[in-house]
């Protein structure tokens, strides 16, 4: 799962993501209640290890929306400042 996520992340951002970093971030998000995880079935391709699945919680969705609002507000300020200084 991590390898697919890391590949997609690199494709969209142009930056490589390391497995350990993704794992650490997911653990922190889970500790903060922003994501939940559950164990799936074990598979022979994973040496009998269980897959861990993550889902975003309601608090996680609210945090994402808040982050987007802050980011959009900052871009609006930057655009307004750029227009004023370019005149």
PDB file of N, CA and C in Angstrom:
ATOM      1  N   UNK A   1       0.823  -1.187   0.000  1.00  0.00           N
ATOM      2  CA  UNK A   1       0.000   0.000   0.000  1.00  0.00           C
ATOM      3  C   UNK A   1       0.868   1.251   0.000  1.00  0.00           C
ATOM      4  N   UNK A   2       1.877   1.263   0.861  1.00  0.00           N
ATOM      5  CA  UNK A   2       2.714   2.455   0.943  1.00  0.00           C
ATOM      6  C   UNK A   2       3.403   2.737  -0.378  1.00  0.00           C
ATOM      7  N   UNK A   3       3.840   1.661  -1.067  1.00  0.00           N
ATOM      8  CA  UNK A   3       4.565   1.886  -2.316  1.00  0.00           C
ATOM      9  C   UNK A   3       3.661   2.524  -3.357  1.00  0.00           C
ATOM     10  N   UNK A   4       2.403   2.108  -3.429  1.00  0.00           N
ATOM     11  CA  UNK A   4       1.456   2.716  -4.369  1.00  0.00           C
ATOM     12  C   UNK A   4       1.230   4.172  -3.997  1.00  0.00           C
ATOM     13  N   UNK A   5       1.030   4.434  -2.714  1.00  0.00           N
ATOM     14  CA  UNK A   5       0.816   5.807  -2.254  1.00  0.00           C
ATOM     15  C   UNK A   5       2.041   6.667  -2.538  1.00  0.00           C
ATOM     16  N   UNK A   6       3.220   6.148  -2.243  1.00  0.00           N
ATOM     17  CA  UNK A   6       4.461   6.907  -2.474  1.00  0.00           C
ATOM     18  C   UNK A   6       4.641   7.209  -3.952  1.00  0.00           C
ATOM     19  N   UNK A   7       4.335   6.234  -4.811  1.00  0.00           N
ATOM     20  CA  UNK A   7       4.439   6.456  -6.257  1.00  0.00           C
ATOM     21  C   UNK A   7       3.467   7.534  -6.719  1.00  0.00           C
ATOM     22  N   UNK A   8       2.226   7.478  -6.239  1.00  0.00           N
ATOM     23  CA  UNK A   8       1.225   8.487  -6.610  1.00  0.00           C
ATOM     24  C   UNK A   8       1.622   9.868  -6.102  1.00  0.00           C
ATOM     25  N   UNK A   9       2.121   9.921  -4.881  1.00  0.00           N
ATOM     26  CA  UNK A   9       2.552  11.188  -4.298  1.00  0.00           C
ATOM     27  C   UNK A   9       3.678  11.799  -5.119  1.00  0.00           C
ATOM     28  N   UNK A  10       4.631  10.979  -5.517  1.00  0.00           N
ATOM     29  CA  UNK A  10       5.745  11.483  -6.330  1.00  0.00           C
ATOM     30  C   UNK A  10       5.249  11.953  -7.698  1.00  0.00           C
ATOM     31  N   UNK A  11       4.311  11.217  -8.276  1.00  0.00           N
ATOM     32  CA  UNK A  11       3.770  11.589  -9.588  1.00  0.00           C
ATOM     33  C   UNK A  11       3.087  12.958  -9.530  1.00  0.00           C
ATOM     34  N   UNK A  12       2.359  13.230  -8.457  1.00  0.00           N
ATOM     35  CA  UNK A  12       1.603  14.482  -8.347  1.00  0.00           C
ATOM     36  C   UNK A  12       2.437  15.657  -7.858  1.00  0.00           C
ATOM     37  N   UNK A  13       3.479  15.380  -7.085  1.00  0.00           N
ATOM     38  CA  UNK A  13       4.264  16.479  -6.511  1.00  0.00           C
ATOM     39  C   UNK A  13       5.639  16.639  -7.135  1.00  0.00           C
ATOM     40  N   UNK A  14       6.105  15.590  -7.811  1.00  0.00           N
ATOM     41  CA  UNK A  14       7.452  15.629  -8.361  1.00  0.00           C
ATOM     42  C   UNK A  14       8.526  15.395  -7.309  1.00  0.00           C
ATOM     43  N   UNK A  15       8.119  14.987  -6.120  1.00  0.00           N
ATOM     44  CA  UNK A  15       9.061  14.745  -5.019  1.00  0.00           C
ATOM     45  C   UNK A  15       8.890  13.317  -4.517  1.00  0.00           C
ATOM     46  N   UNK A  16      10.004  12.669  -4.250  1.00  0.00           N
ATOM     47  CA  UNK A  16       9.965  11.289  -3.757  1.00  0.00           C
ATOM     48  C   UNK A  16       9.533  11.261  -2.295  1.00  0.00           C
ATOM     49  N   UNK A  17       8.728  10.260  -1.953  1.00  0.00           N
ATOM     50  CA  UNK A  17       8.293  10.066  -0.564  1.00  0.00           C
ATOM     51  C   UNK A  17       8.860   8.741  -0.075  1.00  0.00           C
ATOM     52  N   UNK A  18       9.465   8.738   1.076  1.00  0.00           N
ATOM     53  CA  UNK A  18      10.057   7.533   1.658  1.00  0.00           C
ATOM     54  C   UNK A  18       9.014   6.797   2.498  1.00  0.00           C
ATOM     55  N   UNK A  19       9.099   5.464   2.492  1.00  0.00           N
ATOM     56  CA  UNK A  19       8.152   4.645   3.253  1.00  0.00           C
ATOM     57  C   UNK A  19       8.105   5.045   4.722  1.00  0.00           C
ATOM     58  N   UNK A  20       9.264   5.223   5.325  1.00  0.00           N
ATOM     59  CA  UNK A  20       9.330   5.559   6.748  1.00  0.00           C
ATOM     60  C   UNK A  20       8.660   6.874   7.070  1.00  0.00           C
ATOM     61  N   UNK A  21       8.784   7.835   6.175  1.00  0.00           N
ATOM     62  CA  UNK A  21       8.167   9.149   6.386  1.00  0.00           C
ATOM     63  C   UNK A  21       6.650   9.026   6.307  1.00  0.00           C
ATOM     64  N   UNK A  22       6.164   8.304   5.291  1.00  0.00           N
ATOM     65  CA  UNK A  22       4.712   8.113   5.143  1.00  0.00           C
ATOM     66  C   UNK A  22       4.163   7.403   6.377  1.00  0.00           C
ATOM     67  N   UNK A  23       4.840   6.378   6.837  1.00  0.00           N
ATOM     68  CA  UNK A  23       4.400   5.624   8.015  1.00  0.00           C
ATOM     69  C   UNK A  23       4.357   6.519   9.250  1.00  0.00           C
ATOM     70  N   UNK A  24       5.396   7.334   9.449  1.00  0.00           N
ATOM     71  CA  UNK A  24       5.448   8.227  10.613  1.00  0.00           C
ATOM     72  C   UNK A  24       4.319   9.249  10.561  1.00  0.00           C
ATOM     73  N   UNK A  25       4.056   9.800   9.386  1.00  0.00           N
ATOM     74  CA  UNK A  25       2.981  10.790   9.244  1.00  0.00           C
ATOM     75  C   UNK A  25       1.630  10.147   9.529  1.00  0.00           C
ATOM     76  N   UNK A  26       1.391   8.965   8.990  1.00  0.00           N
ATOM     77  CA  UNK A  26       0.121   8.283   9.248  1.00  0.00           C
ATOM     78  C   UNK A  26      -0.051   7.980  10.734  1.00  0.00           C
ATOM     79  N   UNK A  27       1.016   7.585  11.407  1.00  0.00           N
ATOM     80  CA  UNK A  27       0.938   7.339  12.855  1.00  0.00           C
ATOM     81  C   UNK A  27       0.578   8.609  13.612  1.00  0.00           C
ATOM     82  N   UNK A  28       1.208   9.735  13.252  1.00  0.00           N
ATOM     83  CA  UNK A  28       0.895  11.007  13.930  1.00  0.00           C
ATOM     84  C   UNK A  28      -0.547  11.430  13.666  1.00  0.00           C
ATOM     85  N   UNK A  29      -1.000  11.270  12.426  1.00  0.00           N
ATOM     86  CA  UNK A  29      -2.385  11.625  12.102  1.00  0.00           C
ATOM     87  C   UNK A  29      -3.366  10.759  12.884  1.00  0.00           C
ATOM     88  N   UNK A  30      -3.021   9.494  13.060  1.00  0.00           N
ATOM     89  CA  UNK A  30      -3.895   8.606  13.831  1.00  0.00           C
ATOM     90  C   UNK A  30      -3.899   8.998  15.304  1.00  0.00           C
ATOM     91  N   UNK A  31      -2.744   9.341  15.853  1.00  0.00           N
ATOM     92  CA  UNK A  31      -2.672   9.785  17.252  1.00  0.00           C
ATOM     93  C   UNK A  31      -3.515  11.033  17.482  1.00  0.00           C
ATOM     94  N   UNK A  32      -3.596  11.898  16.481  1.00  0.00           N
ATOM     95  CA  UNK A  32      -4.379  13.137  16.587  1.00  0.00           C
ATOM     96  C   UNK A  32      -5.858  12.920  16.276  1.00  0.00           C
ATOM     97  N   UNK A  33      -6.235  11.709  15.893  1.00  0.00           N
ATOM     98  CA  UNK A  33      -7.630  11.410  15.596  1.00  0.00           C
ATOM     99  C   UNK A  33      -8.071  11.871  14.221  1.00  0.00           C
ATOM    100  N   UNK A  34      -7.128  12.138  13.332  1.00  0.00           N
ATOM    101  CA  UNK A  34      -7.470  12.629  11.996  1.00  0.00           C
ATOM    102  C   UNK A  34      -7.645  11.498  10.990  1.00  0.00           C
ATOM    103  N   UNK A  35      -7.082  10.334  11.288  1.00  0.00           N
ATOM    104  CA  UNK A  35      -7.306   9.127  10.490  1.00  0.00           C
ATOM    105  C   UNK A  35      -7.494   7.951  11.437  1.00  0.00           C
ATOM    106  N   UNK A  36      -8.164   6.924  10.947  1.00  0.00           N
ATOM    107  CA  UNK A  36      -8.305   5.651  11.649  1.00  0.00           C
ATOM    108  C   UNK A  36      -7.605   4.593  10.821  1.00  0.00           C
ATOM    109  N   UNK A  37      -7.157   3.546  11.474  1.00  0.00           N
ATOM    110  CA  UNK A  37      -6.582   2.431  10.725  1.00  0.00           C
ATOM    111  C   UNK A  37      -7.206   1.131  11.193  1.00  0.00           C
ATOM    112  N   UNK A  38      -7.173   0.161  10.304  1.00  0.00           N
ATOM    113  CA  UNK A  38      -7.647  -1.180  10.641  1.00  0.00           C
ATOM    114  C   UNK A  38      -6.776  -2.181   9.897  1.00  0.00           C
ATOM    115  N   UNK A  39      -6.691  -3.377  10.461  1.00  0.00           N
ATOM    116  CA  UNK A  39      -5.906  -4.428   9.830  1.00  0.00           C
ATOM    117  C   UNK A  39      -6.792  -5.251   8.917  1.00  0.00           C
ATOM    118  N   UNK A  40      -6.264  -5.545   7.738  1.00  0.00           N
ATOM    119  CA  UNK A  40      -6.959  -6.410   6.798  1.00  0.00           C
ATOM    120  C   UNK A  40      -6.462  -7.836   6.932  1.00  0.00           C
ATOM    121  N   UNK A  41      -6.799  -8.628   5.952  1.00  0.00           N
ATOM    122  CA  UNK A  41      -6.378 -10.027   5.938  1.00  0.00           C
ATOM    123  C   UNK A  41      -4.878 -10.131   5.677  1.00  0.00           C
ATOM    124  N   UNK A  42      -4.296 -11.195   6.171  1.00  0.00           N
ATOM    125  CA  UNK A  42      -2.889 -11.453   5.856  1.00  0.00           C
ATOM    126  C   UNK A  42      -2.822 -12.072   4.462  1.00  0.00           C
ATOM    127  N   UNK A  43      -1.718 -11.812   3.781  1.00  0.00           N
ATOM    128  CA  UNK A  43      -1.548 -12.358   2.437  1.00  0.00           C
ATOM    129  C   UNK A  43      -0.197 -13.046   2.335  1.00  0.00           C
ATOM    130  N   UNK A  44      -0.143 -14.062   1.480  1.00  0.00           N
ATOM    131  CA  UNK A  44       1.125 -14.777   1.293  1.00  0.00           C
ATOM    132  C   UNK A  44       2.149 -13.889   0.599  1.00  0.00           C
ATOM    133  N   UNK A  45       1.690 -12.959  -0.242  1.00  0.00           N
ATOM    134  CA  UNK A  45       2.628 -12.065  -0.930  1.00  0.00           C
ATOM    135  C   UNK A  45       3.304 -11.112   0.041  1.00  0.00           C
ATOM    136  N   UNK A  46       2.695 -10.908   1.203  1.00  0.00           N
ATOM    137  CA  UNK A  46       3.291 -10.040   2.224  1.00  0.00           C
ATOM    138  C   UNK A  46       3.940 -10.874   3.331  1.00  0.00           C
ATOM    139  N   UNK A  47       4.211 -12.124   3.052  1.00  0.00           N
ATOM    140  CA  UNK A  47       4.848 -12.986   4.050  1.00  0.00           C
ATOM    141  C   UNK A  47       3.955 -13.269   5.242  1.00  0.00           C
ATOM    142  N   UNK A  48       2.641 -13.280   5.027  1.00  0.00           N
ATOM    143  CA  UNK A  48       1.698 -13.538   6.104  1.00  0.00           C
ATOM    144  C   UNK A  48       1.342 -12.312   6.930  1.00  0.00           C
ATOM    145  N   UNK A  49       1.908 -11.172   6.575  1.00  0.00           N
ATOM    146  CA  UNK A  49       1.614  -9.941   7.324  1.00  0.00           C
ATOM    147  C   UNK A  49       0.263  -9.371   6.897  1.00  0.00           C
ATOM    148  N   UNK A  50      -0.381  -8.697   7.830  1.00  0.00           N
ATOM    149  CA  UNK A  50      -1.661  -8.049   7.566  1.00  0.00           C
ATOM    150  C   UNK A  50      -1.432  -6.692   6.907  1.00  0.00           C
ATOM    151  N   UNK A  51      -2.339  -6.334   6.001  1.00  0.00           N
ATOM    152  CA  UNK A  51      -2.315  -4.983   5.443  1.00  0.00           C
ATOM    153  C   UNK A  51      -3.000  -4.054   6.426  1.00  0.00           C
ATOM    154  N   UNK A  52      -2.525  -2.827   6.512  1.00  0.00           N
ATOM    155  CA  UNK A  52      -3.172  -1.822   7.351  1.00  0.00           C
ATOM    156  C   UNK A  52      -3.853  -0.832   6.411  1.00  0.00           C
ATOM    157  N   UNK A  53      -5.133  -0.585   6.655  1.00  0.00           N
ATOM    158  CA  UNK A  53      -5.921   0.345   5.854  1.00  0.00           C
ATOM    159  C   UNK A  53      -6.211   1.594   6.672  1.00  0.00           C
ATOM    160  N   UNK A  54      -6.158   2.739   6.026  1.00  0.00           N
ATOM    161  CA  UNK A  54      -6.399   4.017   6.691  1.00  0.00           C
ATOM    162  C   UNK A  54      -7.612   4.694   6.079  1.00  0.00           C
ATOM    163  N   UNK A  55      -8.362   5.396   6.922  1.00  0.00           N
ATOM    164  CA  UNK A  55      -9.485   6.210   6.443  1.00  0.00           C
ATOM    165  C   UNK A  55      -9.485   7.527   7.211  1.00  0.00           C
ATOM    166  N   UNK A  56      -9.951   8.560   6.547  1.00  0.00           N
ATOM    167  CA  UNK A  56      -9.989   9.896   7.146  1.00  0.00           C
ATOM    168  C   UNK A  56     -11.217   9.991   8.040  1.00  0.00           C
ATOM    169  N   UNK A  57     -11.042  10.513   9.244  1.00  0.00           N
ATOM    170  CA  UNK A  57     -12.153  10.686  10.190  1.00  0.00           C
ATOM    171  C   UNK A  57     -12.883  11.997   9.903  1.00  0.00           C
ATOM    172  N   UNK A  58     -13.988  12.209  10.589  1.00  0.00           N
ATOM    173  CA  UNK A  58     -14.712  13.484  10.469  1.00  0.00           C
ATOM    174  C   UNK A  58     -13.820  14.643  10.891  1.00  0.00           C
ATOM    175  N   UNK A  59     -13.061  14.448  11.960  1.00  0.00           N
ATOM    176  CA  UNK A  59     -12.132  15.492  12.415  1.00  0.00           C
ATOM    177  C   UNK A  59     -11.055  15.742  11.364  1.00  0.00           C
ATOM    178  N   UNK A  60     -10.615  14.683  10.689  1.00  0.00           N
ATOM    179  CA  UNK A  60      -9.625  14.828   9.627  1.00  0.00           C
ATOM    180  C   UNK A  60     -10.170  15.616   8.454  1.00  0.00           C
ATOM    181  N   UNK A  61     -11.422  15.349   8.086  1.00  0.00           N
ATOM    182  CA  UNK A  61     -12.057  16.096   6.991  1.00  0.00           C
ATOM    183  C   UNK A  61     -12.203  17.562   7.365  1.00  0.00           C
ATOM    184  N   UNK A  62     -12.592  17.826   8.608  1.00  0.00           N
ATOM    185  CA  UNK A  62     -12.724  19.215   9.068  1.00  0.00           C
ATOM    186  C   UNK A  62     -11.370  19.917   9.043  1.00  0.00           C
ATOM    187  N   UNK A  63     -10.313  19.217   9.450  1.00  0.00           N
ATOM    188  CA  UNK A  63      -8.967  19.804   9.434  1.00  0.00           C
ATOM    189  C   UNK A  63      -8.518  20.096   8.008  1.00  0.00           C
ATOM    190  N   UNK A  64      -8.847  19.204   7.077  1.00  0.00           N
ATOM    191  CA  UNK A  64      -8.509  19.446   5.669  1.00  0.00           C
ATOM    192  C   UNK A  64      -9.229  20.675   5.133  1.00  0.00           C
ATOM    193  N   UNK A  65     -10.508  20.802   5.451  1.00  0.00           N
ATOM    194  CA  UNK A  65     -11.269  21.970   4.992  1.00  0.00           C
ATOM    195  C   UNK A  65     -10.707  23.256   5.580  1.00  0.00           C
ATOM    196  N   UNK A  66     -10.352  23.229   6.858  1.00  0.00           N
ATOM    197  CA  UNK A  66      -9.772  24.406   7.507  1.00  0.00           C
ATOM    198  C   UNK A  66      -8.437  24.771   6.859  1.00  0.00           C
ATOM    199  N   UNK A  67      -7.606  23.776   6.588  1.00  0.00           N
ATOM    200  CA  UNK A  67      -6.316  24.030   5.932  1.00  0.00           C
ATOM    201  C   UNK A  67      -6.519  24.641   4.555  1.00  0.00           C
ATOM    202  N   UNK A  68      -7.513  24.148   3.827  1.00  0.00           N
ATOM    203  CA  UNK A  68      -7.803  24.692   2.496  1.00  0.00           C
ATOM    204  C   UNK A  68      -8.256  26.138   2.594  1.00  0.00           C
ATOM    205  N   UNK A  69      -9.098  26.443   3.573  1.00  0.00           N
ATOM    206  CA  UNK A  69      -9.556  27.826   3.762  1.00  0.00           C
ATOM    207  C   UNK A  69      -8.381  28.755   4.061  1.00  0.00           C
ATOM    208  N   UNK A  70      -7.484  28.320   4.926  1.00  0.00           N
ATOM    209  CA  UNK A  70      -6.311  29.132   5.272  1.00  0.00           C
ATOM    210  C   UNK A  70      -5.440  29.333   4.038  1.00  0.00           C
ATOM    211  N   UNK A  71      -5.186  28.258   3.311  1.00  0.00           N
ATOM    212  CA  UNK A  71      -4.363  28.343   2.102  1.00  0.00           C
ATOM    213  C   UNK A  71      -4.994  29.266   1.067  1.00  0.00           C
ATOM    214  N   UNK A  72      -6.297  29.121   0.843  1.00  0.00           N
ATOM    215  CA  UNK A  72      -6.987  29.981  -0.121  1.00  0.00           C
ATOM    216  C   UNK A  72      -6.928  31.441   0.306  1.00  0.00           C
ATOM    217  N   UNK A  73      -7.065  31.699   1.605  1.00  0.00           N
ATOM    218  CA  UNK A  73      -6.969  33.067   2.112  1.00  0.00           C
ATOM    219  C   UNK A  73      -5.590  33.654   1.888  1.00  0.00           C
ATOM    220  N   UNK A  74      -4.562  32.852   2.113  1.00  0.00           N
ATOM    221  CA  UNK A  74      -3.192  33.323   1.876  1.00  0.00           C
ATOM    222  C   UNK A  74      -2.962  33.628   0.400  1.00  0.00           C
ATOM    223  N   UNK A  75      -3.446  32.754  -0.484  1.00  0.00           N
ATOM    224  CA  UNK A  75      -3.290  33.012  -1.921  1.00  0.00           C
ATOM    225  C   UNK A  75      -4.024  34.278  -2.328  1.00  0.00           C
ATOM    226  N   UNK A  76      -5.177  34.518  -1.739  1.00  0.00           N
ATOM    227  CA  UNK A  76      -5.926  35.740  -2.039  1.00  0.00           C
ATOM    228  C   UNK A  76      -5.115  36.966  -1.617  1.00  0.00           C
ATOM    229  N   UNK A  77      -4.520  36.912  -0.431  1.00  0.00           N
ATOM    230  CA  UNK A  77      -3.692  38.029   0.041  1.00  0.00           C
ATOM    231  C   UNK A  77      -2.473  38.243  -0.850  1.00  0.00           C
ATOM    232  N   UNK A  78      -1.836  37.149  -1.247  1.00  0.00           N
ATOM    233  CA  UNK A  78      -0.669  37.261  -2.124  1.00  0.00           C
ATOM    234  C   UNK A  78      -1.071  37.883  -3.453  1.00  0.00           C
ATOM    235  N   UNK A  79      -2.180  37.431  -4.020  1.00  0.00           N
ATOM    236  CA  UNK A  79      -2.649  37.983  -5.292  1.00  0.00           C
ATOM    237  C   UNK A  79      -2.973  39.460  -5.161  1.00  0.00           C
ATOM    238  N   UNK A  80      -3.652  39.836  -4.086  1.00  0.00           N
ATOM    239  CA  UNK A  80      -4.009  41.242  -3.873  1.00  0.00           C
ATOM    240  C   UNK A  80      -2.753  42.085  -3.699  1.00  0.00           C
ATOM    241  N   UNK A  81      -1.775  41.586  -2.957  1.00  0.00           N
ATOM    242  CA  UNK A  81      -0.524  42.312  -2.747  1.00  0.00           C
ATOM    243  C   UNK A  81       0.234  42.451  -4.061  1.00  0.00           C
ATOM    244  N   UNK A  82       0.273  41.383  -4.850  1.00  0.00           N
ATOM    245  CA  UNK A  82       0.986  41.414  -6.131  1.00  0.00           C
ATOM    246  C   UNK A  82       0.358  42.429  -7.072  1.00  0.00           C
ATOM    247  N   UNK A  83      -0.960  42.522  -7.066  1.00  0.00           N
ATOM    248  CA  UNK A  83      -1.637  43.498  -7.931  1.00  0.00           C
ATOM    249  C   UNK A  83      -1.323  44.923  -7.503  1.00  0.00           C
ATOM    250  N   UNK A  84      -1.299  45.169  -6.192  1.00  0.00           N
ATOM    251  CA  UNK A  84      -1.021  46.517  -5.690  1.00  0.00           C
ATOM    252  C   UNK A  84       0.409  46.938  -5.998  1.00  0.00           C
ATOM    253  N   UNK A  85       1.343  46.021  -5.878  1.00  0.00           N
ATOM    254  CA  UNK A  85       2.752  46.385  -6.066  1.00  0.00           C
ATOM    255  C   UNK A  85       3.149  46.434  -7.533  1.00  0.00           C
ATOM    256  N   UNK A  86       2.349  45.834  -8.417  1.00  0.00           N
ATOM    257  CA  UNK A  86       2.716  45.846  -9.832  1.00  0.00           C
ATOM    258  C   UNK A  86       2.178  47.072 -10.559  1.00  0.00           C
ATOM    259  N   UNK A  87       1.359  47.866  -9.912  1.00  0.00           N
ATOM    260  CA  UNK A  87       0.791  49.053 -10.570  1.00  0.00           C
ATOM    261  C   UNK A  87       1.722  50.206 -10.568  1.00  0.00           C
TER     262      UNK A  87
END
